[in-house]
Each structure stands twice: as C-alpha cells, then as structure tokens.
Short mmCIF file of C-alpha atoms and ligand atoms in Angstrom, two decimals:
data_model
loop_
_atom_site.label_atom_id
_atom_site.label_comp_id
_atom_site.label_asym_id
_atom_site.label_seq_id
_atom_site.Cartn_x
_atom_site.Cartn_y
_atom_site.Cartn_z
CA MET A 1 -12.41 17.19 -15.93
CA VAL A 2 -14.23 18.46 -12.88
CA SER A 3 -17.34 20.17 -14.09
CA GLU A 4 -20.76 21.46 -13.07
CA HIS A 5 -19.47 23.49 -10.17
CA ALA A 6 -18.11 26.91 -9.45
CA ALA A 7 -14.36 27.05 -8.94
CA ALA A 8 -13.60 25.66 -5.54
CA GLN A 9 -10.86 24.67 -3.25
CA ILE A 10 -9.83 21.06 -2.74
CA LEU A 11 -7.79 19.99 0.25
CA VAL A 12 -6.12 16.63 0.67
CA ALA A 13 -4.84 15.51 4.06
CA SER A 14 -2.47 12.61 4.58
CA ASN A 15 0.32 11.68 6.93
CA ARG A 16 2.91 11.27 4.17
CA GLY A 17 2.92 14.11 1.70
CA PRO A 18 3.90 14.29 -1.96
CA VAL A 19 7.35 15.67 -1.20
CA THR A 20 10.03 15.05 1.37
CA TYR A 21 13.18 17.04 2.18
CA ALA A 22 16.65 15.89 3.09
CA LEU A 23 19.23 18.08 4.75
CA GLU A 24 22.44 17.81 2.72
CA GLU A 25 25.95 18.05 4.19
CA ASN A 26 26.36 21.55 2.76
CA GLY A 27 23.29 22.62 4.74
CA GLU A 28 21.02 22.82 1.74
CA LEU A 29 17.67 21.13 1.50
CA SER A 30 16.95 18.78 -1.36
CA ALA A 31 13.40 17.84 -2.26
CA LYS A 32 12.26 14.39 -3.39
CA ARG A 33 8.84 14.06 -4.94
CA GLY A 34 6.82 10.91 -4.35
CA GLY A 35 4.67 9.01 -6.79
CA GLY A 36 1.55 6.99 -6.19
CA GLY A 37 -2.15 7.23 -6.92
CA LEU A 38 -2.89 10.32 -4.87
CA VAL A 39 -0.13 12.37 -6.48
CA SER A 40 -1.26 11.60 -10.01
CA GLY A 41 -4.89 11.94 -8.94
CA LEU A 42 -4.34 15.39 -7.56
CA SER A 43 -2.52 16.50 -10.68
CA ALA A 44 -5.76 15.75 -12.57
CA ILE A 45 -7.48 18.75 -11.04
CA GLY A 46 -8.04 20.96 -14.06
CA ASP A 47 -6.76 24.51 -13.89
CA SER A 48 -9.38 25.34 -16.47
CA ASP A 49 -12.05 24.86 -13.83
CA GLY A 50 -10.23 27.30 -11.60
CA ASP A 51 -10.01 24.78 -8.79
CA THR A 52 -7.13 25.15 -6.42
CA ALA A 53 -5.61 22.37 -4.41
CA LEU A 54 -3.80 22.26 -1.10
CA TRP A 55 -2.15 19.14 0.30
CA VAL A 56 -1.78 19.12 4.07
CA CYS A 57 0.71 16.55 5.38
CA ALA A 58 3.01 15.93 8.33
CA ALA A 59 6.71 16.79 8.45
CA LEU A 60 8.21 13.33 8.78
CA GLY A 61 11.92 13.75 9.29
CA ASP A 62 14.52 16.33 10.23
CA GLY A 63 14.72 17.55 6.62
CA ASP A 64 10.98 18.19 6.49
CA ARG A 65 11.04 19.98 9.84
CA GLU A 66 13.89 22.13 8.72
CA ALA A 67 11.99 22.96 5.53
CA VAL A 68 9.02 24.10 7.62
CA ARG A 69 11.29 26.21 9.81
CA ARG A 70 12.96 27.83 6.81
CA GLY A 71 9.63 28.39 5.12
CA VAL A 72 10.75 26.28 2.16
CA GLY A 73 7.92 24.51 0.42
CA GLU A 74 6.29 23.36 -2.74
CA PRO A 75 3.37 25.41 -3.92
CA GLY A 76 0.15 23.70 -2.88
CA VAL A 77 1.72 21.77 0.00
CA ARG A 78 1.44 22.66 3.68
CA MET A 79 3.58 20.60 6.03
CA LEU A 80 2.69 20.44 9.70
CA ASP A 81 5.57 20.43 12.14
CA ILE A 82 3.95 18.38 14.88
CA ASP A 83 6.00 17.65 18.03
CA PRO A 84 8.23 14.69 17.00
CA ARG A 85 7.27 12.66 20.08
CA VAL A 86 3.58 13.17 19.46
CA HIS A 87 4.06 12.22 15.83
CA ALA A 88 6.11 9.12 16.70
CA ASP A 89 3.49 7.91 19.19
CA ALA A 90 0.66 8.54 16.77
CA TYR A 91 2.38 7.11 13.68
CA ASN A 92 4.53 4.27 15.04
CA GLY A 93 2.60 3.58 18.23
CA ILE A 94 -1.02 3.78 17.14
CA ALA A 95 -1.29 3.92 13.35
CA ASN A 96 1.35 1.32 12.48
CA SER A 97 1.40 -0.85 15.59
CA VAL A 98 -2.31 -0.94 16.38
CA LEU A 99 -4.58 0.21 13.55
CA TRP A 100 -2.48 -1.41 10.80
CA PHE A 101 -2.38 -4.63 12.83
CA VAL A 102 -6.13 -4.58 13.42
CA HIS A 103 -7.10 -3.97 9.80
CA HIS A 104 -4.59 -6.50 8.46
CA MET A 105 -5.28 -8.99 11.26
CA LEU A 106 -1.61 -9.33 12.20
CA TYR A 107 -1.70 -9.93 15.96
CA GLN A 108 -0.45 -13.13 17.53
CA THR A 109 -3.45 -13.03 19.86
CA PRO A 110 -2.33 -15.21 22.80
CA LEU A 111 -0.04 -12.35 23.85
CA GLU A 112 -1.12 -9.29 21.94
CA PRO A 113 -2.66 -6.78 21.84
CA ALA A 114 -2.61 -5.80 25.51
CA PHE A 115 -4.02 -2.30 25.81
CA GLY A 116 -2.39 -0.86 28.94
CA PRO A 117 -1.12 2.54 30.08
CA GLU A 118 1.42 2.85 27.25
CA PHE A 119 -1.35 2.44 24.72
CA ARG A 120 -3.44 5.09 26.48
CA ALA A 121 -0.56 7.58 26.40
CA GLN A 122 -0.03 6.90 22.70
CA TRP A 123 -3.73 7.22 22.05
CA ALA A 124 -3.64 10.72 23.55
CA SER A 125 -0.89 11.54 21.03
CA TYR A 126 -2.96 10.11 18.21
CA GLU A 127 -5.81 12.43 19.23
CA ALA A 128 -3.45 15.42 19.41
CA TYR A 129 -1.96 14.62 16.02
CA ASN A 130 -5.41 14.28 14.45
CA ARG A 131 -6.43 17.55 16.10
CA ALA A 132 -3.42 19.33 14.61
CA PHE A 133 -4.57 18.24 11.16
CA ALA A 134 -8.19 19.20 11.81
CA GLU A 135 -7.15 22.66 12.99
CA ALA A 136 -4.83 23.25 10.05
CA LEU A 137 -7.52 22.15 7.60
CA ALA A 138 -10.15 24.30 9.30
CA GLN A 139 -7.81 27.27 9.04
CA SER A 140 -6.75 26.70 5.41
CA ALA A 141 -10.13 25.79 3.93
CA GLY A 142 -12.17 28.44 2.22
CA ALA A 143 -15.96 28.44 2.25
CA ASP A 144 -17.47 25.26 0.78
CA ALA A 145 -14.09 23.63 0.18
CA ALA A 146 -13.94 19.88 -0.31
CA VAL A 147 -11.58 18.06 2.03
CA LEU A 148 -10.36 14.56 1.24
CA VAL A 149 -8.86 12.93 4.33
CA GLN A 150 -6.69 9.87 3.76
CA ASP A 151 -6.22 6.69 5.71
CA TYR A 152 -6.10 5.20 9.18
CA HIS A 153 -3.60 7.78 10.43
CA LEU A 154 -6.30 10.42 10.27
CA ALA A 155 -9.44 8.55 11.27
CA LEU A 156 -10.46 11.16 13.85
CA VAL A 157 -9.99 14.15 11.55
CA PRO A 158 -13.39 14.14 9.80
CA GLY A 159 -15.30 14.29 13.11
CA MET A 160 -13.01 16.96 14.58
CA LEU A 161 -13.11 19.04 11.41
CA ARG A 162 -16.88 18.77 11.17
CA GLU A 163 -17.16 20.41 14.59
CA LEU A 164 -14.80 23.21 13.63
CA ARG A 165 -16.19 23.76 10.13
CA PRO A 166 -19.70 22.42 9.54
CA ASP A 167 -19.77 24.12 6.11
CA LEU A 168 -17.12 21.88 4.53
CA ARG A 169 -17.63 18.81 2.37
CA ILE A 170 -15.57 16.12 3.99
CA GLY A 171 -14.59 12.76 2.53
CA HIS A 172 -12.51 10.03 4.12
CA PHE A 173 -10.71 7.35 2.13
CA SER A 174 -9.28 4.11 3.59
CA HIS A 175 -6.37 2.69 1.61
CA THR A 176 -6.21 -0.39 3.82
CA PRO A 177 -8.61 -3.26 4.34
CA TRP A 178 -11.17 -2.78 7.11
CA ALA A 179 -11.17 -5.34 9.92
CA PRO A 180 -14.04 -7.80 10.38
CA VAL A 181 -16.20 -6.68 13.29
CA ASP A 182 -15.08 -9.36 15.78
CA TYR A 183 -11.45 -8.47 15.17
CA PHE A 184 -12.12 -4.73 15.28
CA ARG A 185 -13.77 -5.15 18.65
CA MET A 186 -10.47 -6.17 20.21
CA LEU A 187 -9.90 -2.43 20.50
CA PRO A 188 -11.08 -0.90 23.76
CA ASP A 189 -14.77 0.00 23.32
CA ASP A 190 -14.30 3.74 23.66
CA VAL A 191 -11.45 3.72 21.12
CA ALA A 192 -13.45 1.61 18.65
CA GLU A 193 -16.34 4.08 18.99
CA GLN A 194 -14.10 7.10 18.59
CA LEU A 195 -12.54 5.71 15.42
CA LEU A 196 -15.88 4.95 13.82
CA ARG A 197 -17.44 8.26 14.88
CA GLY A 198 -14.35 10.03 13.59
CA ILE A 199 -14.77 8.63 10.08
CA LEU A 200 -18.53 9.09 10.24
CA GLY A 201 -17.87 12.79 10.70
CA ALA A 202 -17.30 12.73 6.93
CA ASP A 203 -20.12 13.19 4.44
CA ARG A 204 -18.78 10.17 2.64
CA ALA A 205 -16.45 7.35 3.67
CA ALA A 206 -14.88 5.45 0.81
CA PHE A 207 -12.92 2.22 0.41
CA LEU A 208 -10.97 0.32 -2.21
CA THR A 209 -13.37 -2.61 -2.43
CA GLY A 210 -16.91 -3.57 -1.52
CA ARG A 211 -15.55 -6.08 0.99
CA TRP A 212 -13.82 -3.41 3.08
CA ALA A 213 -16.80 -1.05 2.79
CA ASP A 214 -19.14 -3.79 4.05
CA ALA A 215 -16.81 -4.59 6.96
CA PHE A 216 -16.81 -0.93 7.98
CA THR A 217 -20.59 -0.71 7.74
CA GLU A 218 -20.94 -3.81 9.87
CA CYS A 219 -18.64 -2.35 12.52
CA CYS A 220 -20.75 0.81 12.56
CA VAL A 221 -23.98 -1.17 12.89
CA ARG A 222 -22.70 -3.46 15.63
CA VAL A 223 -20.75 -0.87 17.63
CA LEU A 224 -22.82 2.27 17.11
CA GLY A 225 -26.13 1.02 15.77
CA GLY A 226 -25.69 2.51 12.28
CA THR A 227 -23.72 4.74 9.94
CA SER A 228 -25.53 7.98 10.97
CA GLY A 229 -26.29 8.97 7.39
CA THR A 230 -22.68 9.05 6.19
CA ARG A 231 -22.60 7.80 2.61
CA ILE A 232 -20.37 4.81 1.91
CA GLY A 233 -18.52 4.54 -1.41
CA VAL A 234 -16.15 2.23 -3.25
CA HIS A 235 -13.42 3.35 -5.66
CA GLY A 236 -11.05 0.63 -6.79
CA LEU A 237 -7.84 2.46 -7.62
CA GLY A 238 -6.35 1.14 -10.86
CA ALA A 239 -2.90 1.25 -12.44
CA ASP A 240 -1.77 4.23 -14.48
CA ALA A 241 -1.31 2.55 -17.88
CA ASP A 242 0.07 5.52 -19.83
CA PHE A 243 2.64 6.35 -17.22
CA LEU A 244 3.74 2.74 -16.70
CA ARG A 245 4.04 1.89 -20.39
CA GLU A 246 6.14 4.93 -21.10
CA ARG A 247 8.26 4.73 -17.96
CA SER A 248 9.00 1.02 -18.33
CA ARG A 249 10.54 1.53 -21.78
CA ARG A 250 13.13 4.09 -20.79
CA ALA A 251 16.86 3.53 -20.95
CA ASP A 252 17.38 3.05 -17.21
CA VAL A 253 14.87 0.19 -17.21
CA GLU A 254 16.57 -1.41 -20.22
CA GLU A 255 19.86 -1.24 -18.31
CA ARG A 256 18.30 -2.95 -15.30
CA LEU A 257 16.88 -5.64 -17.58
CA VAL A 258 20.35 -6.53 -18.78
CA ALA A 259 21.71 -6.65 -15.22
CA LEU A 260 18.80 -8.78 -13.98
CA ARG A 261 19.14 -11.24 -16.85
CA GLU A 262 22.76 -11.66 -15.90
CA GLN A 263 21.85 -12.41 -12.29
CA ILE A 264 19.20 -14.88 -13.37
CA GLY A 265 21.75 -16.66 -15.52
CA GLY A 266 21.21 -19.71 -17.72
CA SER A 267 21.00 -19.06 -21.40
CA GLY A 268 17.79 -17.06 -21.27
CA ASP A 269 15.58 -20.10 -20.82
CA ARG A 270 15.12 -19.95 -17.06
CA LYS A 271 11.66 -19.08 -15.81
CA VAL A 272 11.36 -16.16 -13.42
CA ILE A 273 9.00 -15.76 -10.47
CA VAL A 274 8.93 -12.11 -9.42
CA ARG A 275 7.68 -10.41 -6.30
CA VAL A 276 8.00 -6.71 -5.49
CA ASP A 277 6.92 -5.45 -2.09
CA ARG A 278 7.67 -3.07 0.65
CA THR A 279 8.85 -5.31 3.50
CA GLU A 280 5.55 -5.15 5.19
CA LEU A 281 4.31 -7.76 7.66
CA SER A 282 1.10 -8.08 5.70
CA LYS A 283 2.86 -8.89 2.42
CA ASN A 284 3.62 -12.47 3.45
CA ILE A 285 7.10 -12.58 1.94
CA VAL A 286 8.25 -15.32 4.30
CA ARG A 287 5.47 -17.75 3.33
CA GLY A 288 6.18 -16.87 -0.30
CA LEU A 289 9.76 -18.04 0.17
CA LEU A 290 8.59 -21.16 1.99
CA ALA A 291 6.29 -21.93 -0.94
CA TYR A 292 9.15 -21.46 -3.38
CA ARG A 293 11.32 -23.80 -1.33
CA GLU A 294 8.47 -26.33 -1.34
CA LEU A 295 8.27 -26.01 -5.14
CA LEU A 296 11.96 -26.89 -5.43
CA GLU A 297 11.41 -29.79 -3.05
CA SER A 298 8.25 -31.31 -4.53
CA HIS A 299 9.11 -30.49 -8.15
CA PRO A 300 12.87 -31.00 -8.36
CA GLU A 301 12.60 -30.69 -12.13
CA TRP A 302 12.48 -26.91 -11.56
CA ARG A 303 15.91 -26.77 -9.98
CA GLU A 304 18.24 -24.71 -12.14
CA ARG A 305 15.28 -23.94 -14.41
CA VAL A 306 13.64 -21.22 -12.31
CA VAL A 307 14.78 -18.19 -10.31
CA HIS A 308 12.79 -16.31 -7.69
CA VAL A 309 13.51 -12.59 -8.04
CA ALA A 310 12.32 -11.04 -4.79
CA PHE A 311 12.45 -7.30 -4.13
CA ALA A 312 11.73 -6.53 -0.50
CA TYR A 313 12.14 -2.80 -0.01
CA PRO A 314 12.57 -1.26 3.44
CA SER A 315 9.52 -0.02 5.29
CA ARG A 316 8.85 1.30 8.81
CA GLN A 317 12.27 0.37 10.12
CA ASP A 318 11.60 2.27 13.36
CA LEU A 319 9.56 -0.73 14.47
CA ALA A 320 11.47 -3.74 15.87
CA VAL A 321 8.91 -6.17 14.51
CA TYR A 322 9.55 -4.86 10.99
CA ARG A 323 13.31 -5.11 11.42
CA ASP A 324 12.95 -8.69 12.66
CA TYR A 325 10.72 -9.56 9.73
CA THR A 326 13.19 -8.05 7.27
CA ALA A 327 15.97 -10.14 8.85
CA GLU A 328 13.85 -13.27 8.57
CA VAL A 329 13.27 -12.65 4.85
CA GLN A 330 17.02 -12.31 4.33
CA ARG A 331 17.80 -15.37 6.46
CA LEU A 332 15.34 -17.59 4.63
CA ALA A 333 16.52 -16.45 1.20
CA ASP A 334 20.12 -17.25 2.23
CA GLU A 335 19.04 -20.62 3.60
CA ILE A 336 17.32 -21.56 0.33
CA ASN A 337 20.35 -20.43 -1.65
CA SER A 338 22.77 -22.48 0.40
CA ALA A 339 20.52 -25.54 0.44
CA TYR A 340 19.72 -25.65 -3.28
CA GLY A 341 22.09 -23.28 -5.09
CA VAL A 342 24.80 -24.68 -7.35
CA GLU A 343 27.52 -23.15 -9.47
CA GLY A 344 25.80 -20.90 -12.01
CA TRP A 345 22.34 -20.98 -10.35
CA THR A 346 21.21 -18.83 -7.42
CA PRO A 347 17.63 -19.88 -6.64
CA VAL A 348 16.63 -16.61 -4.92
CA VAL A 349 17.83 -13.21 -6.10
CA LEU A 350 16.87 -10.89 -3.26
CA HIS A 351 17.21 -7.12 -3.45
CA VAL A 352 16.37 -4.87 -0.54
CA LYS A 353 17.32 -1.46 -1.91
CA ASP A 354 14.41 0.42 -3.43
CA ASP A 355 14.86 0.92 -7.16
CA PHE A 356 11.74 1.71 -9.19
CA ALA A 357 13.45 1.22 -12.58
CA ARG A 358 14.61 -2.23 -11.50
CA SER A 359 11.09 -3.10 -10.31
CA LEU A 360 9.76 -2.21 -13.75
CA ALA A 361 12.45 -4.32 -15.39
CA ALA A 362 11.41 -7.26 -13.20
CA TYR A 363 7.75 -6.71 -14.12
CA ARG A 364 8.71 -6.85 -17.79
CA LEU A 365 10.57 -10.14 -17.66
CA ALA A 366 8.45 -11.99 -15.08
CA ASP A 367 6.90 -15.28 -16.14
CA VAL A 368 5.04 -15.43 -12.85
CA ALA A 369 4.22 -12.64 -10.39
CA LEU A 370 3.71 -13.75 -6.81
CA VAL A 371 1.33 -11.47 -4.89
CA ASN A 372 0.31 -13.40 -1.79
CA PRO A 373 -0.50 -10.89 0.98
CA ILE A 374 -2.14 -11.97 4.20
CA ARG A 375 -4.48 -9.04 3.63
CA ASP A 376 -4.10 -5.97 1.47
CA GLY A 377 -6.26 -2.94 0.71
CA MET A 378 -5.71 -3.31 -3.03
CA ASN A 379 -2.12 -4.24 -4.05
CA LEU A 380 -1.04 -2.23 -7.04
CA VAL A 381 1.82 -4.57 -7.98
CA ALA A 382 -0.83 -7.10 -9.04
CA LYS A 383 -2.28 -4.42 -11.31
CA GLU A 384 1.00 -3.05 -12.65
CA VAL A 385 2.69 -6.27 -13.75
CA PRO A 386 0.15 -7.25 -16.45
CA VAL A 387 0.31 -3.71 -17.88
CA VAL A 388 4.07 -3.69 -18.50
CA SER A 389 4.76 -7.40 -19.01
CA ASP A 390 6.71 -8.07 -22.24
CA GLU A 391 5.41 -11.52 -23.03
CA GLY A 392 2.56 -12.11 -20.63
CA CYS A 393 2.86 -13.05 -16.99
CA VAL A 394 0.80 -15.40 -14.83
CA LEU A 395 -0.46 -13.72 -11.69
CA VAL A 396 -0.50 -15.85 -8.54
CA LEU A 397 -2.80 -13.81 -6.35
CA SER A 398 -3.97 -14.02 -2.76
CA ARG A 399 -7.72 -14.04 -2.36
CA GLU A 400 -7.20 -11.65 0.57
CA ALA A 401 -5.87 -8.82 -1.61
CA GLY A 402 -8.36 -6.16 -2.61
CA ALA A 403 -7.22 -6.65 -6.22
CA TYR A 404 -8.71 -10.14 -6.09
CA GLU A 405 -12.20 -8.64 -6.57
CA GLU A 406 -11.24 -7.36 -10.03
CA LEU A 407 -8.45 -9.73 -11.06
CA GLY A 408 -9.41 -13.02 -9.40
CA GLU A 409 -10.94 -14.56 -12.51
CA ASP A 410 -7.76 -14.45 -14.57
CA ALA A 411 -5.29 -15.11 -11.77
CA VAL A 412 -4.16 -18.35 -10.13
CA VAL A 413 -5.71 -17.75 -6.74
CA VAL A 414 -4.16 -18.76 -3.41
CA ASN A 415 -5.02 -18.88 0.25
CA PRO A 416 -2.02 -16.92 1.61
CA TYR A 417 -1.57 -19.17 4.65
CA ASP A 418 -1.44 -22.36 2.58
CA VAL A 419 2.22 -22.86 1.74
CA MET A 420 1.66 -26.18 -0.04
CA GLY A 421 -1.23 -24.68 -2.00
CA THR A 422 0.95 -21.73 -2.99
CA ALA A 423 3.73 -24.08 -4.14
CA THR A 424 1.18 -25.93 -6.30
CA ALA A 425 -0.08 -22.60 -7.67
CA LEU A 426 3.49 -21.63 -8.60
CA HIS A 427 3.88 -24.91 -10.47
CA THR A 428 0.54 -24.38 -12.26
CA ALA A 429 1.61 -20.86 -13.19
CA LEU A 430 5.03 -21.95 -14.46
CA THR A 431 3.49 -24.62 -16.67
CA MET A 432 0.64 -22.56 -18.11
CA PRO A 433 0.66 -22.65 -21.93
CA GLN A 434 1.99 -19.47 -23.51
CA GLU A 435 -1.23 -18.68 -25.35
CA GLU A 436 -3.41 -18.90 -22.26
CA ARG A 437 -0.90 -16.85 -20.31
CA ALA A 438 -0.94 -14.11 -22.96
CA GLU A 439 -4.74 -14.00 -23.09
CA ARG A 440 -5.09 -13.85 -19.36
CA THR A 441 -2.52 -11.07 -19.18
CA LYS A 442 -4.48 -9.02 -21.68
CA ARG A 443 -7.66 -9.36 -19.65
CA LEU A 444 -5.80 -8.65 -16.41
CA ALA A 445 -4.31 -5.48 -17.89
CA ALA A 446 -7.74 -4.29 -19.01
CA ALA A 447 -9.27 -4.91 -15.57
CA ALA A 448 -6.24 -3.40 -13.82
CA THR A 449 -6.47 -0.11 -15.70
CA ALA A 450 -10.26 0.30 -15.59
CA LEU A 451 -10.03 3.16 -13.08
CA PRO A 452 -6.83 5.18 -13.58
CA PRO A 453 -5.66 7.32 -10.65
CA SER A 454 -6.91 10.60 -12.13
CA GLN A 455 -10.39 9.18 -12.67
CA TRP A 456 -10.34 7.50 -9.26
CA PHE A 457 -9.67 10.85 -7.66
CA LEU A 458 -12.16 12.84 -9.69
CA ASP A 459 -14.89 10.25 -9.08
CA GLN A 460 -14.46 10.73 -5.35
CA LEU A 461 -14.63 14.46 -5.68
CA ARG A 462 -17.72 14.32 -7.83
CA ALA A 463 -19.44 11.88 -5.46
CA LEU A 464 -18.59 14.05 -2.49
CA ARG A 465 -20.11 17.09 -4.13
CA ALA A 466 -23.21 15.29 -5.36
O1 F6P B 501 -0.75 0.94 1.28
C1 F6P B 501 -1.64 1.42 2.22
C2 F6P B 501 -1.17 2.70 2.84
O2 F6P B 501 -2.07 3.05 3.83
C3 F6P B 501 -1.01 3.84 1.86
O3 F6P B 501 -2.18 4.55 1.62
C4 F6P B 501 0.00 4.67 2.55
O4 F6P B 501 0.66 5.48 1.65
C5 F6P B 501 0.87 3.67 3.20
O5 F6P B 501 0.10 2.56 3.44
C6 F6P B 501 1.49 4.20 4.43
O6 F6P B 501 2.82 3.81 4.47
P1 F6P B 501 3.96 4.59 5.22
O7 F6P B 501 3.85 4.19 6.65
O8 F6P B 501 5.21 4.11 4.62
O9 F6P B 501 3.72 6.04 4.99
#
C-alpha cells in the first residue's frame, strides 16, 4: 500500500514496455503482455490511494509502430514512435554495444572499444532518443508526479527532465551492474561525464546491490568530484513467490515435466544440471558448457548418470556478436554430445526456443542449477529455482552475480572464469547429501523472496517521496 500522500501520478519510463504488438497476416494487431519485476511492481499501485500510473516506453518493432499510428494502446501505456534509425543507433549501437559492454566488462580490450566517428554519430542518436523520452515525460506528468526512469538506455533522461520540469520527483534505477571506475573511464571523458550527470539529475539513483551502488558513487567522485546531493539507494529485487508457486503447478508445466523427463532418459535416476538464460554474452554459457565437459572428463563416473539441460533463449539477435555467441553455444553443445553421447544418453539437452512453462518444469526437476554469469545485475533465475524446486536444488552461483550478496552463503560459489573450479563445483553440488541440499534450498528460497517485486517497487516510490 502506498500511503501518507495525496493521490498522485506515477510515471515509469523504460525502453521495453509491458506490452508489444505484432501485425498479423489479416492486418490485425495482436498484443503480447510481458512479465518481469516492473510489471508486477507497477500492478501493486493501489487504486484505493487514487494513484494513477503511466508507463512510457519505446515502440520496438513494426507492430508497435503500427499500434501507435492506429492509436491502439493499453490503458496506462504510452508508446513513443521514435525514428527507427535513431532508435536502432541508441539501442543497438550505444545501449547494447557500449553501455552493456562497459557495465558487464565484456570488451576484448586489445582491439575494442575504439570510439571513432561511428560512435559519435550513434551517441547523437542516444541523446536524441533520451530527449524524446524526457519531452514525453515532461508533457505527460502532472504537478508533483513521481517519475521512475529505468536502466542504461535512459541514463540521460533524469538530467534532461529535471531541466524541463524541476517540480518532478525523479528516480533512476539501474538493473545492470555498474562498472568499476577504471573500466568506466574507457568511455570518452565527455560521454562518461554526461552519463553520470544524466543519472545525477534524479533525486535518487538506485541499484540492485550495494556493490553496484558503490561503484557508481566512486565513478561520480573520481570523474565529477561527488554525487551532487543525489541520494543513492539499494533495492534487491526478489522473486515473486506466490506467482511462481502457483504458475509452476499448472497443467502446461506438468506436461513439460513429462517431456523433459523423457529427453533426460534413464530410469529416473539421472541427475540434472539446469541452466536457463537469455543468450546473453554476460551469462557465460560457453564456459558453463566447458565446465560440464570437464566434469565428464575428470569424473567419468558421471557419464550416463547426469544430463545438462541448457535453455539458451534468443536475445538481441540484431547484433552479430550475439548471433556468433549463440552459434558457439550450439556448436559446443553438439561437440559434447558427439564426443560423449551414447545410445540412450544425450549429455546436453539444449533448447533455444523461449518457453516459460518449460523453464519452470526444469526449475522443478533440477538437482543443480548453474548460474555462472561473468557479471550480472541480480540474476533472477538464481532466486526463482529454489522457490519452485520440487526436492531441493543445489545452486552453483557466480560470485559476480548481484544475487551472490543475498544467496552466496547457501550456494556453491564459483569464479565464472575458472572452468576447472566450476567443474569441481558441479561435482560438489551433484554429490551434496539430500538433507543438506534441502536445508540450503529452504534458506535460499527465504532469502530469494525477501523483497517481492511489489514491495521492491513501492519501497522505491516511498524513498523517492521521503
Ligand atoms: O537484465 C537487465 C536488463 O537491463 C533489464 O532491466 C532489461 O529488461 C533488459 O536487461 C534489457 O533487455 P532487452 O535488450 O532484451 O530489452
């Protein structure tokens, strides 16, 4: 419940909105609603308080643009039809190819980044795209509205909006890690300054963990001399226990369970190592497969007794580096299967088509969950698995995931670059006694659900208004 305030307007701004439209062959538009923390957080705004909410997002594809043109829309959602080239440069060029790489430390630095004229042209688009958001928000916001700006796509919005509308309460939330200062300073100085000043235009800048908040503060101190009075907050988004428990027991999940068990094979006594990720460079799927191969090599007793169920769902396929990475995941899985597989045992079961019900089924039957990102803002898979697990699941967790701060104690922790160490961790996890595994899972589930999405959202709102 939001309380102690007069009814007010709340605006959320993010690149990807809660709904997306597809243009069907018959010319009609079909809407698909997204899930995620923000969506359930926003639905927590109580009507009883009289608050109203508006979500401002970008039109992402042709369907969305057509919806804007036809004036089709969900109540409470305003889609911005930004020039597709400007959007592509801002989203693919800057947000995903530069800012994502900086915050997740993904560059192969002998050759990249090289900030030349192409970068400068894309940066101009990033500014224009941020300005389009700031202007739309300034126009839509009533007096004293609270505006919650999301993520690295919109880092310049708080500063721009502050200039247009000094009366607003502005918050910025980073869903990614924040880069260490020496890495952040690879960016051209003026760009680094602009990004920091942009976020500092907010009354409050918030992060998923203390580690990312501290990194941001240090960047501000070293680059600008301080945080200019902007308050810094931490809100560790948790899993939505009620939703997950109910959803993971529905018939479609049961069906997927049966199908998965068939693919795993054996007579029900094979152990299962599960991973579920978007195929994201930062998720470290390739080293995960290398570690699994090493497990089969150094512990041959696991052959035919374990299966690695890996779901690697498509992400950002406009970028060649993502397509290449996806191909490498597929190639390596095939290589492991042809090197070790035998009649009746496929060592790696890889699925690349997004299927939420099947992900939940995999969570339920996993003996081990492998979450080994190079770097990750939080990683909700690590938080979801213990909540829905049927019989307890050992979490092998990278110390570079934000979730490590809350879950590290009851996980088997790995350095994501250490393939041998990860193989050893998988062996430790597979051999953990059932009782210990069940107890750890209980504690993991409690820690994972400490801050449900609705509370996470309302806490931010309350802190912003304080
Ligand atoms: O997971 C971090 C995050 O920044 C989310 O907040 C955001 O939804 C997502 O990444 C962006 O992904 P996409 O490029 O697919 O919209």
